[in-house]
C-alpha cells in the first residue's frame, strides 16, 4: 500500500453516514471514509449475517467486537474475535464473511 498526498486528519466515525447493505442473510452497516485510493470503513454485521458474495478485494481487517467467521473458497475457515485481524491481497483468495452473534470491524482496502 502506498499512502501519498493525504494530510494529517482525524475521523469521527459517529459523524460518518451509515449505509445499509443486505447480505444473503442479515445486513451490514458501513461507515466509509475515502482517502485518495484508500477506503477505510467501520462495518457492523447483524447477528445471523451471511455475505451475499465471494469477495476478491484485498483488505486489512480488524475485529473490534463480536465474532466474525471467514470462509475461503478452498474450504478453510477462520474465526476472528476482538483484537484479531486478517490481511489478504487483491485477487488472492476469495473469501466471504458470516457471524451468528454480530461483529464490528475496522477495514482498510
Short mmCIF file of C-alpha atoms in Angstrom, two decimals:
data_model
loop_
_atom_site.label_atom_id
_atom_site.label_comp_id
_atom_site.label_asym_id
_atom_site.label_seq_id
_atom_site.Cartn_x
_atom_site.Cartn_y
_atom_site.Cartn_z
CA UNK A 1 0.00 0.00 0.00
CA UNK A 2 1.33 3.39 -0.97
CA UNK A 3 -0.05 6.29 1.06
CA UNK A 4 0.60 9.63 -0.64
CA UNK A 5 -0.84 13.14 -0.57
CA UNK A 6 -3.04 12.65 2.48
CA UNK A 7 -2.52 15.35 5.11
CA UNK A 8 -2.90 14.56 8.78
CA UNK A 9 -6.55 14.36 9.75
CA UNK A 10 -8.94 12.75 12.17
CA UNK A 11 -12.18 10.88 11.54
CA UNK A 12 -15.07 10.97 13.99
CA UNK A 13 -16.79 7.75 12.94
CA UNK A 14 -20.00 8.72 14.72
CA UNK A 15 -20.36 11.58 12.21
CA UNK A 16 -19.86 9.39 9.13
CA UNK A 17 -23.12 8.48 7.38
CA UNK A 18 -24.21 4.85 7.69
CA UNK A 19 -25.11 2.81 4.61
CA UNK A 20 -27.09 -0.42 4.91
CA UNK A 21 -26.05 -3.35 2.69
CA UNK A 22 -28.18 -6.51 2.69
CA UNK A 23 -26.48 -9.89 2.89
CA UNK A 24 -27.78 -13.26 1.80
CA UNK A 25 -28.94 -13.26 5.42
CA UNK A 26 -28.91 -10.26 7.75
CA UNK A 27 -27.30 -6.94 6.85
CA UNK A 28 -24.13 -4.88 7.13
CA UNK A 29 -23.91 -1.24 8.22
CA UNK A 30 -20.98 0.60 6.61
CA UNK A 31 -19.40 3.88 7.64
CA UNK A 32 -16.93 4.72 4.87
CA UNK A 33 -14.19 7.33 4.53
CA UNK A 34 -12.08 7.67 1.37
CA UNK A 35 -8.53 8.99 1.39
CA UNK A 36 -7.28 9.06 -2.20
CA UNK A 37 -7.43 5.45 -3.39
CA UNK A 38 -7.68 4.10 0.17
CA UNK A 39 -11.08 3.17 1.59
CA UNK A 40 -11.40 2.93 5.38
CA UNK A 41 -14.57 1.52 6.97
CA UNK A 42 -16.23 0.64 10.21
CA UNK A 43 -18.57 -2.23 9.34
CA UNK A 44 -21.15 -3.75 11.66
CA UNK A 45 -22.70 -7.10 10.77
CA UNK A 46 -26.05 -8.03 12.23
CA UNK A 47 -26.45 -11.31 14.12
CA UNK A 48 -27.07 -14.05 11.56
CA UNK A 49 -25.26 -12.17 8.76
CA UNK A 50 -24.04 -14.13 5.72
CA UNK A 51 -22.39 -12.27 2.83
CA UNK A 52 -24.22 -12.44 -0.49
CA UNK A 53 -20.98 -12.81 -2.48
CA UNK A 54 -17.45 -14.20 -2.52
CA UNK A 55 -15.07 -11.26 -2.25
CA UNK A 56 -11.80 -10.94 -4.19
CA UNK A 57 -10.92 -7.46 -2.88
CA UNK A 58 -7.82 -7.21 -0.72
CA UNK A 59 -8.31 -5.99 2.84
CA UNK A 60 -6.70 -5.47 6.18
CA UNK A 61 -9.48 -6.22 8.65
CA UNK A 62 -9.50 -5.94 12.46
CA UNK A 63 -12.32 -7.35 14.59
CA UNK A 64 -13.37 -4.78 17.19
CA UNK A 65 -16.42 -6.51 18.70
CA UNK A 66 -18.30 -9.79 18.37
CA UNK A 67 -17.16 -12.74 16.31
CA UNK A 68 -16.53 -12.99 12.57
CA UNK A 69 -16.26 -16.22 10.58
CA UNK A 70 -14.32 -16.00 7.33
CA UNK A 71 -14.55 -18.83 4.82
CA UNK A 72 -12.11 -19.17 1.93
CA UNK A 73 -13.18 -20.74 -1.35
CA UNK A 74 -10.75 -23.63 -0.71
CA UNK A 75 -12.80 -24.61 2.37
CA UNK A 76 -10.58 -23.20 5.12
CA UNK A 77 -12.35 -21.21 7.82
CA UNK A 78 -11.09 -18.69 10.35
CA UNK A 79 -12.72 -17.08 13.37
CA UNK A 80 -11.88 -13.54 14.40
CA UNK A 81 -12.66 -12.15 17.82
CA UNK A 82 -11.78 -8.71 19.21
CA UNK A 83 -8.12 -7.91 18.67
CA UNK A 84 -7.60 -10.43 15.84
CA UNK A 85 -7.05 -9.28 12.26
CA UNK A 86 -6.53 -10.73 8.82
CA UNK A 87 -4.93 -9.47 5.65
CA UNK A 88 -5.39 -10.66 2.08
CA UNK A 89 -4.26 -9.24 -1.27
CA UNK A 90 -6.50 -8.31 -4.18
CA UNK A 91 -7.44 -11.39 -6.22
CA UNK A 92 -5.50 -13.70 -3.87
CA UNK A 93 -8.12 -15.89 -2.19
CA UNK A 94 -11.87 -15.50 -2.48
CA UNK A 95 -13.45 -15.10 0.94
CA UNK A 96 -16.84 -14.47 2.50
CA UNK A 97 -17.97 -13.42 5.93
CA UNK A 98 -20.61 -14.59 8.34
CA UNK A 99 -21.46 -14.18 12.00
CA UNK A 100 -24.01 -15.73 14.31
CA UNK A 101 -23.68 -13.11 17.06
CA UNK A 102 -22.81 -9.96 15.10
CA UNK A 103 -19.46 -8.26 14.62
CA UNK A 104 -17.93 -4.80 14.37
CA UNK A 105 -14.87 -4.43 12.14
CA UNK A 106 -12.29 -1.85 11.08
CA UNK A 107 -11.35 -2.40 7.43
CA UNK A 108 -8.77 -0.79 5.17
CA UNK A 109 -8.74 -1.52 1.44
#
